[in-house]
Coordinates of C-alpha atoms in Angstrom, one line a residue:
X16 CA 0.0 0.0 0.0
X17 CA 2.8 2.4 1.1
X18 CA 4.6 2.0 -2.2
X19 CA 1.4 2.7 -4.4
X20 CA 0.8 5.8 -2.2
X21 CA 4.5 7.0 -3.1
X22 CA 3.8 6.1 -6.8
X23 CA 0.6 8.2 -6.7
X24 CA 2.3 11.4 -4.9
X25 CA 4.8 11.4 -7.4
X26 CA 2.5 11.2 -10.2
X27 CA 0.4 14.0 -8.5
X28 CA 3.6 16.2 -8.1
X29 CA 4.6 15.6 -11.7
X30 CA 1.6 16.5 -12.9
X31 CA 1.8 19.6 -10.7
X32 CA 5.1 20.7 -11.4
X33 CA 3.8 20.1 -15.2
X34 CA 1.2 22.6 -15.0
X35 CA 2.6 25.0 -13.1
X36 CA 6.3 25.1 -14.3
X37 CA 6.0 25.1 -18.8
X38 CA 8.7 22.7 -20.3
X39 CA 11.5 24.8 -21.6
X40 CA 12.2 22.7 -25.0
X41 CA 8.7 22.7 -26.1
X42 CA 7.9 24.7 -29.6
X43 CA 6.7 27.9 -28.5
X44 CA 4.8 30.8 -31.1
X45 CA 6.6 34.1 -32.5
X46 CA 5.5 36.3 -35.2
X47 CA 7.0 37.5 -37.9
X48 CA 7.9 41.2 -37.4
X49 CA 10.2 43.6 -38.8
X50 CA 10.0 47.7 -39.3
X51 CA 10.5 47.3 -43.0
X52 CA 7.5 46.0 -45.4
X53 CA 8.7 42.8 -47.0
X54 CA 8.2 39.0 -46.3
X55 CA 10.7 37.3 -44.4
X56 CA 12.4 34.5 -45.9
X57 CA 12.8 31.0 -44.6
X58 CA 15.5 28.3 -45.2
X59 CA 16.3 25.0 -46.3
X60 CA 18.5 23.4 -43.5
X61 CA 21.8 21.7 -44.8
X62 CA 24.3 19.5 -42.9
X63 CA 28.2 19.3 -43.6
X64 CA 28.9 16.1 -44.7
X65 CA 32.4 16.3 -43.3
X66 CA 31.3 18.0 -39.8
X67 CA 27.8 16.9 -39.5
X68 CA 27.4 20.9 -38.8
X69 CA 23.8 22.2 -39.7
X70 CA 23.9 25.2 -42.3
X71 CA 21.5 27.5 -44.2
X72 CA 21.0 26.6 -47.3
X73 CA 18.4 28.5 -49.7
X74 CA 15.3 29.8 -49.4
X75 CA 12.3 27.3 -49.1
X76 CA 9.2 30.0 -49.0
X77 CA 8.5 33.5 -47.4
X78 CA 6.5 34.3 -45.0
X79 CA 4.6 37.6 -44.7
X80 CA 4.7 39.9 -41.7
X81 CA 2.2 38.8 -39.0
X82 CA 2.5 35.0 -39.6
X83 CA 3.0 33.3 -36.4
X84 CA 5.4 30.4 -36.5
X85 CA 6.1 27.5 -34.3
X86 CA 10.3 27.8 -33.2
X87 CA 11.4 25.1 -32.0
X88 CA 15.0 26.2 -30.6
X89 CA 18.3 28.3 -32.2
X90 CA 20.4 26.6 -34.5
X91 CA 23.0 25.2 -32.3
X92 CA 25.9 25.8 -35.4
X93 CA 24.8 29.3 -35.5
X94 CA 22.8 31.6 -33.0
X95 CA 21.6 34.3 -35.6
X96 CA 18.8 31.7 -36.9
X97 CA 15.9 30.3 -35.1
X98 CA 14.7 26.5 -36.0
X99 CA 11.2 26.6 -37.2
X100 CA 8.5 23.9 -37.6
X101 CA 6.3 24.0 -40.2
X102 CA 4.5 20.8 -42.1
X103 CA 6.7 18.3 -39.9
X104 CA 9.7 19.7 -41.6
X105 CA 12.3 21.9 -39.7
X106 CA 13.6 24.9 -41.8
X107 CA 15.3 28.2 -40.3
X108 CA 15.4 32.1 -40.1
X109 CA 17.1 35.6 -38.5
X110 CA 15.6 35.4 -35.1
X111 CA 15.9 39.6 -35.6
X112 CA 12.7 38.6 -37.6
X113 CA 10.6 36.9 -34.7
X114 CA 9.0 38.3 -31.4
X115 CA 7.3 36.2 -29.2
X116 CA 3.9 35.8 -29.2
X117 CA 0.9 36.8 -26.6
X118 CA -0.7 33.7 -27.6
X119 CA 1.7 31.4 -25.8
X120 CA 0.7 30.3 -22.0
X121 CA 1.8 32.4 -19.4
X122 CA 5.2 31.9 -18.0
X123 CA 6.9 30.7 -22.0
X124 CA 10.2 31.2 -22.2
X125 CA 11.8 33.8 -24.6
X126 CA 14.4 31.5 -26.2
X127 CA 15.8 33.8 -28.9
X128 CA 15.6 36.6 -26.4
X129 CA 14.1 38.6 -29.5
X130 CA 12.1 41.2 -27.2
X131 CA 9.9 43.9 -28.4
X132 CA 12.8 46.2 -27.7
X133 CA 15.2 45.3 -30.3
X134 CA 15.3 48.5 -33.3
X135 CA 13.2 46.5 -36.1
X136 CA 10.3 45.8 -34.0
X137 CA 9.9 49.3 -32.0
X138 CA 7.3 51.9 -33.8
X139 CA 9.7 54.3 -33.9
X140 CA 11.5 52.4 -36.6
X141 CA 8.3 51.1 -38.1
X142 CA 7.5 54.6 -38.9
X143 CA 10.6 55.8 -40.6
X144 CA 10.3 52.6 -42.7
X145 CA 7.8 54.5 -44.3
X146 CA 7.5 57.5 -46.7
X147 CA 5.3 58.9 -44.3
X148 CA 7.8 60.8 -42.5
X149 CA 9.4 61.8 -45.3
X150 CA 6.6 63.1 -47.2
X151 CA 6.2 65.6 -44.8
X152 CA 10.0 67.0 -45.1
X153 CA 8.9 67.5 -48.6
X154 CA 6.2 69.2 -47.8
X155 CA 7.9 71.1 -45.5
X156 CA 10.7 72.1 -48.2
X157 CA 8.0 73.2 -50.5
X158 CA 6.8 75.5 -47.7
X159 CA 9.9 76.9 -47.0
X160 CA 11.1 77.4 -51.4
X161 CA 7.6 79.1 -51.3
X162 CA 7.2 81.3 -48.3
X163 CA 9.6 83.7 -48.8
X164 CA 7.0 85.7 -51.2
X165 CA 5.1 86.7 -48.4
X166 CA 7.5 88.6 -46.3
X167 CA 7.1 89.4 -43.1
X168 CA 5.6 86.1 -41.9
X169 CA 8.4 83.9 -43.9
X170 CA 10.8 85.3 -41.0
X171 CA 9.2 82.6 -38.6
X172 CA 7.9 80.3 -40.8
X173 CA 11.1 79.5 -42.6
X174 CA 12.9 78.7 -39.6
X175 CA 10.4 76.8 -38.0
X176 CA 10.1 74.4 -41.6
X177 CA 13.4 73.9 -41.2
X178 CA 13.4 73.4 -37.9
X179 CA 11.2 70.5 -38.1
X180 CA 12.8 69.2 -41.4
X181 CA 16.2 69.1 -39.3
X182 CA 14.1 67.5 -36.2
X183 CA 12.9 64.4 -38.7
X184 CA 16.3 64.4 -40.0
X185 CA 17.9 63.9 -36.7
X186 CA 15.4 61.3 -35.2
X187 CA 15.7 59.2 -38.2
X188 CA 19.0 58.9 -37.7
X189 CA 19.1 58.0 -34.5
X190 CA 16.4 55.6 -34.8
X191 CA 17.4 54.4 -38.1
X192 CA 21.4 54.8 -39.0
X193 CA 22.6 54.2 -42.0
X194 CA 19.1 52.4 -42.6
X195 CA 17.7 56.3 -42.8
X196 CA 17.9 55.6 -46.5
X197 CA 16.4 52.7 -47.3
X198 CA 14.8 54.0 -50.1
X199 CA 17.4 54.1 -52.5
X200 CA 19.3 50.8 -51.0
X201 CA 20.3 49.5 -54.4
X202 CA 19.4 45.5 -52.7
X203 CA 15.9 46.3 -52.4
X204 CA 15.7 48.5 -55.0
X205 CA 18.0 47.3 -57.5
X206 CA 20.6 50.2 -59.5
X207 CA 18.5 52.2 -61.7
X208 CA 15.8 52.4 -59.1
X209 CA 17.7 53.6 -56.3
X210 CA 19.7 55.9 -58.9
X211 CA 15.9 57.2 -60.2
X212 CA 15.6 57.8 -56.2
X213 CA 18.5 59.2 -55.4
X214 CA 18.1 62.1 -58.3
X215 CA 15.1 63.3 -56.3
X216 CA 16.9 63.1 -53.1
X217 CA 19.6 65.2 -54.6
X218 CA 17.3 67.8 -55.1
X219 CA 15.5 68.1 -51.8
X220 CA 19.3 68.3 -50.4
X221 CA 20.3 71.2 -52.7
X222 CA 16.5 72.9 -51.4
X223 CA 17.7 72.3 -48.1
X224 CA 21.2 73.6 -48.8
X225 CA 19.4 76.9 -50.8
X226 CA 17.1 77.5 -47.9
X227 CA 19.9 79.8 -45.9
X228 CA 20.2 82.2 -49.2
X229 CA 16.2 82.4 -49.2
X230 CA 16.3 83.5 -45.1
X231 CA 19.2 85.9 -45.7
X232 CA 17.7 88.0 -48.6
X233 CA 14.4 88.2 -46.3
X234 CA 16.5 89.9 -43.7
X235 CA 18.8 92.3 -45.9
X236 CA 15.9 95.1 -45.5
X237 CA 16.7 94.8 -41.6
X238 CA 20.3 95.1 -41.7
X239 CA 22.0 97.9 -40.4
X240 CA 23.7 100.4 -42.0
X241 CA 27.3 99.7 -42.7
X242 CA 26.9 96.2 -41.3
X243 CA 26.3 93.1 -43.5
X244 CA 24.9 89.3 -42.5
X245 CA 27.6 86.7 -42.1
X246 CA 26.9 83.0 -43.3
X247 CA 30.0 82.2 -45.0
X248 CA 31.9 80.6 -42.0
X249 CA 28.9 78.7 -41.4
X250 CA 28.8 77.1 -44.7
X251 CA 32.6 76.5 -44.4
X252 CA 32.2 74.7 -41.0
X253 CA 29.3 71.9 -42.2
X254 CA 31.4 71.5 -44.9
X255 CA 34.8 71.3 -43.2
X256 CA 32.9 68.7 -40.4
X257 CA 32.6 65.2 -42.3
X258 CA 36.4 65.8 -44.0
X259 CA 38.1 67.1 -40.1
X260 CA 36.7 63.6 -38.7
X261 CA 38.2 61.6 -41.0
X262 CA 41.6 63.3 -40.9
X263 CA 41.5 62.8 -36.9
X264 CA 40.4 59.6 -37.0
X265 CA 43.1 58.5 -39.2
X266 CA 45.6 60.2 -36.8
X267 CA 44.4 58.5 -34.0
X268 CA 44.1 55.1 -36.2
X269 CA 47.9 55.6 -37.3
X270 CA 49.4 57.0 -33.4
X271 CA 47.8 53.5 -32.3
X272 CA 44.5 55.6 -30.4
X273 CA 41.6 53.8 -31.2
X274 CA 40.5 53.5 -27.6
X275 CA 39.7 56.9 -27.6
X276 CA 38.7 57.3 -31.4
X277 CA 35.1 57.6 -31.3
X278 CA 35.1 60.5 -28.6
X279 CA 37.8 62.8 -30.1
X280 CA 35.9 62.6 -33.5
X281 CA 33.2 63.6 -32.2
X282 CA 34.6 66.2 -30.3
X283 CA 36.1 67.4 -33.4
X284 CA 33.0 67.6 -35.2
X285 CA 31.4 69.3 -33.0
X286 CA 34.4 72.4 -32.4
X287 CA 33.9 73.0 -36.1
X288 CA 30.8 73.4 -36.5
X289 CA 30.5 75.5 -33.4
X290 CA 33.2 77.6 -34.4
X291 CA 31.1 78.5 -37.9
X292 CA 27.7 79.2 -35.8
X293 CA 29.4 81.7 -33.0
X294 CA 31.3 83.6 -35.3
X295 CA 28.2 83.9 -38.2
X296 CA 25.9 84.7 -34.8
X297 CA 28.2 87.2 -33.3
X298 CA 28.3 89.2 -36.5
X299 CA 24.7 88.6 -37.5
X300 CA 23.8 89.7 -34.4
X301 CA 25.6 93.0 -34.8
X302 CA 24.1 93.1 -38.3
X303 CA 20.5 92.9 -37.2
X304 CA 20.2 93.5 -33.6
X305 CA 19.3 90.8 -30.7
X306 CA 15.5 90.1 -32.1
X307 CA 16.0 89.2 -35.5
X308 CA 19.9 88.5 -35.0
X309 CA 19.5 85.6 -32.4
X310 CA 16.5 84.6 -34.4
X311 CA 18.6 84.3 -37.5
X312 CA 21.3 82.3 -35.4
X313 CA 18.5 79.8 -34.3
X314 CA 17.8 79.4 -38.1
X315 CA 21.7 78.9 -38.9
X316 CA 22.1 76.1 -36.1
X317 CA 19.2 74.5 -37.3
X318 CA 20.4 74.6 -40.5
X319 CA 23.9 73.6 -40.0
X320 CA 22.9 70.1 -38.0
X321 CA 20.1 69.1 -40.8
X322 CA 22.6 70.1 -43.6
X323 CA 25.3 68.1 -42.0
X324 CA 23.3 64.9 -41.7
X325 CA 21.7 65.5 -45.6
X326 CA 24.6 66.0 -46.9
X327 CA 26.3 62.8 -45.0
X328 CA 23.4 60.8 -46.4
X329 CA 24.4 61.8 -49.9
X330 CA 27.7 60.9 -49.8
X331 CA 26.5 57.4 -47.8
X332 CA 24.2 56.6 -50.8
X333 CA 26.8 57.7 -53.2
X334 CA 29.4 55.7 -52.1
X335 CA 26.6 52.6 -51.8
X336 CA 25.5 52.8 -55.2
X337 CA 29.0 53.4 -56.8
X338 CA 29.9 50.2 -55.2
X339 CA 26.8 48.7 -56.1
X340 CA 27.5 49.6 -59.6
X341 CA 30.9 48.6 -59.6
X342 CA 29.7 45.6 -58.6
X343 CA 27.7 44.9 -61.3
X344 CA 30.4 45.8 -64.0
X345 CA 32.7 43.1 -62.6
X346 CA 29.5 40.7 -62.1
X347 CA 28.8 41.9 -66.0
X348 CA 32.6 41.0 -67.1
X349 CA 33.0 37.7 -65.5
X350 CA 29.7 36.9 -66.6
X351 CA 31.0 36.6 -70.5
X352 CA 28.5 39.6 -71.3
X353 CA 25.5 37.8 -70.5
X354 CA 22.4 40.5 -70.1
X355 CA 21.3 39.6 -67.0
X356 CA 24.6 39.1 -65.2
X357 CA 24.8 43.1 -65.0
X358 CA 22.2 43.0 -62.1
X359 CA 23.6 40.3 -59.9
X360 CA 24.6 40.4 -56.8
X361 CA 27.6 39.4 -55.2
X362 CA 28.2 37.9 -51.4
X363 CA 31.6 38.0 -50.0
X364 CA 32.7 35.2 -47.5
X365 CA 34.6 36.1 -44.6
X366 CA 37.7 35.7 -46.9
X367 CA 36.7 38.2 -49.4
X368 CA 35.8 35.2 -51.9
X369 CA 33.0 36.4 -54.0
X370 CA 30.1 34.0 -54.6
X371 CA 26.8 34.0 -57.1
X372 CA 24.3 32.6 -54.3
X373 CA 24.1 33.7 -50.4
X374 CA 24.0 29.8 -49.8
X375 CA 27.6 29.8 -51.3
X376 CA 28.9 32.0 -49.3
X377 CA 27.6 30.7 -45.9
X378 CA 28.8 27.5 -47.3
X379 CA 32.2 29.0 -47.3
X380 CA 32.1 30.6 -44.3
X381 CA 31.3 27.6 -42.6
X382 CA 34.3 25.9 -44.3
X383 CA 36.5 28.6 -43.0
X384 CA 35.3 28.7 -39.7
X385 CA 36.2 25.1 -39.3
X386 CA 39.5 25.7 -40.3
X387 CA 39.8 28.5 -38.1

């Protein structure tokens, strides 16, 4: 009798412990999610036949955003990619692309640790992965190319459009990075439609750029007599910014300074362009008095800090689709001057190898890594 009670408790406490405490390994639900607009792709699962090593290999379907999926742990050869379950067969993804769901029981485990806090899944990011935001700084340019014809209230209005074109400007880089133009990324869009993107952006960038010469021939009737308004310096400064912090950091790079690179660059960056602003303020300010002075030195600051960060992203997408394009040539002349071979896409191993397919590649990397 005493042994069938002990049986029973234990099968009572198991059953308890069951309930109360979820099983770790179990499948549990995410959804798909990311702050850009496209399906997520899923993945074939390869293993090495020399290492018995599990790989990605290439892409079994797509899944849109929203579609909850069963995981069913991380790949153990590589943590970046979640094993999913779908049909009975195991394929895998970026865990970057998967939250967990609310539709699991209380108390699941996170096992990706792929919280709602990571940048692709917060609303922020979400948003400027839409035109939306920059619609308006269109808008806003338009506002500010046409408001100068009505005088008196263009002295507040102008600044202020600017003001919140630099403000968009600013948050979407720090929410976004380099990410802030996505819409002319030559991988999603391909070369000649991020180049038919890029002319466009050009032009809202030279608006932007313009916009100081519009404000300063609004306030030549207010200048006084024998004084004249000072922009110059600032021009020089945002200009002067972006080529000072690479000539510091390649001091500090060559003098063995890295430690401290990242803080003296930005240090250096921010001297020049302060230098530009006081000295345009100071003689604006003398120009025009406090008022419209210090309200034309608001106006220059805010222009200086959205023209640096245009002007960065101009040179960023420059430099991406002149690579991207060079890319292509090389793809075009290895390619025996196929048609299509001009619009393919090359991925680099971690040994600078340059393969056709990404499967290739992680193929390779997984070779090297072995031998590393």
């Amino acid at each position: 009798m005493k042994k069938h009670l002990s049986v029973f408790f234990k099968l009572l406490f198991a059953a308890f412990a069951f309930a109360m405490f979820p099983v770790r390994s179990a499948a549990q639900l995410y959804v798909v999610d990311n702050n850009f607009p496209d399906s997520i792709e899923a993945y074939v699962i390869q293993t090495a036949k020399d290492t018995g090593k599990a790989y990605r290999g290439n892409t079994a379907f797509k899944l849109a955003l929203g579609d909850t999926v069963r995981v069913k742990e991380l790949m153990a050869s590589d943590s970046l990619y979640a094993v999913i379950v779908k049909d009975g067969n195991t394929y895998c993804m970026f865990k970057k692309y998967l939250i967990l769901s609310e539709d699991n029981p209380e108390g699941t485990v996170d096992v990706l640790g792929a919280d709602r806090d990571m940048s692709n899944h917060k609303w922020a990011a979400k948003f400027f992965a839409t035109f939306t935001p920059y619609l308006f700084v269109i808008l806003l340019l338009l506002v500010a190319i046409i408001i100068p014809s009505l005088k008196r209230p263009a002295l507040y209005v102008l600044p202020a459009a600017m003001l919140l074109v630099s403000a968009i400007e600013m948050a979407a880089w720090l929410v976004m990075g380099s990410n802030t133009f996505w819409w002319c990324d030559p991988d999603r869009y391909g070369f000649f439609g991020s180049l038919l993107r890029v002319v466009p952006f050009v032009v809202l960038v030279a608006c932007q750029l313009f916009s100081v010469l519009l404000y300063k021939n609004l306030l030549e009737e207010y200048v006084k007599e024998g004084q004249r308004l000072s922009f110059m310096p600032l021009l020089i400064s945002v200009g002067a910014t972006i080529p000072v912090v690479i000539v510091v950091a390649i001091i500090l790079a060559v003098c063995g300074l890295n430690s401290i690179r990242d803080g003296v660059c930005i240090a250096a960056f921010l001297i020049t362009l302060i230098v530009g602003i006081a000295y345009s303020s100071y003689r604006n300010v003398k120009a025009l008095g406090k008022s419209l002075g210090g309200l034309f030195s608001i106006f220059l600051i805010v222009y200086a800090i959205g023209a640096v960060i245009a002007i960065y992203g101009l040179m960023v997408l420059g430099a991406i689709v002149g690579c991207f394009f060079a890319l292509s040539l090389l793809g075009s002349s290895n390619g025996g001057g196929g048609s299509s071979s001009s619009s393919s896409r090359i991925y680099y191993d971690n040994a600078g190898n340059g393969h056709y397919f990404s499967g290739d590649r992680d193929r390779a990397n997984e070779r090297i890594r072995e031998r590393q």
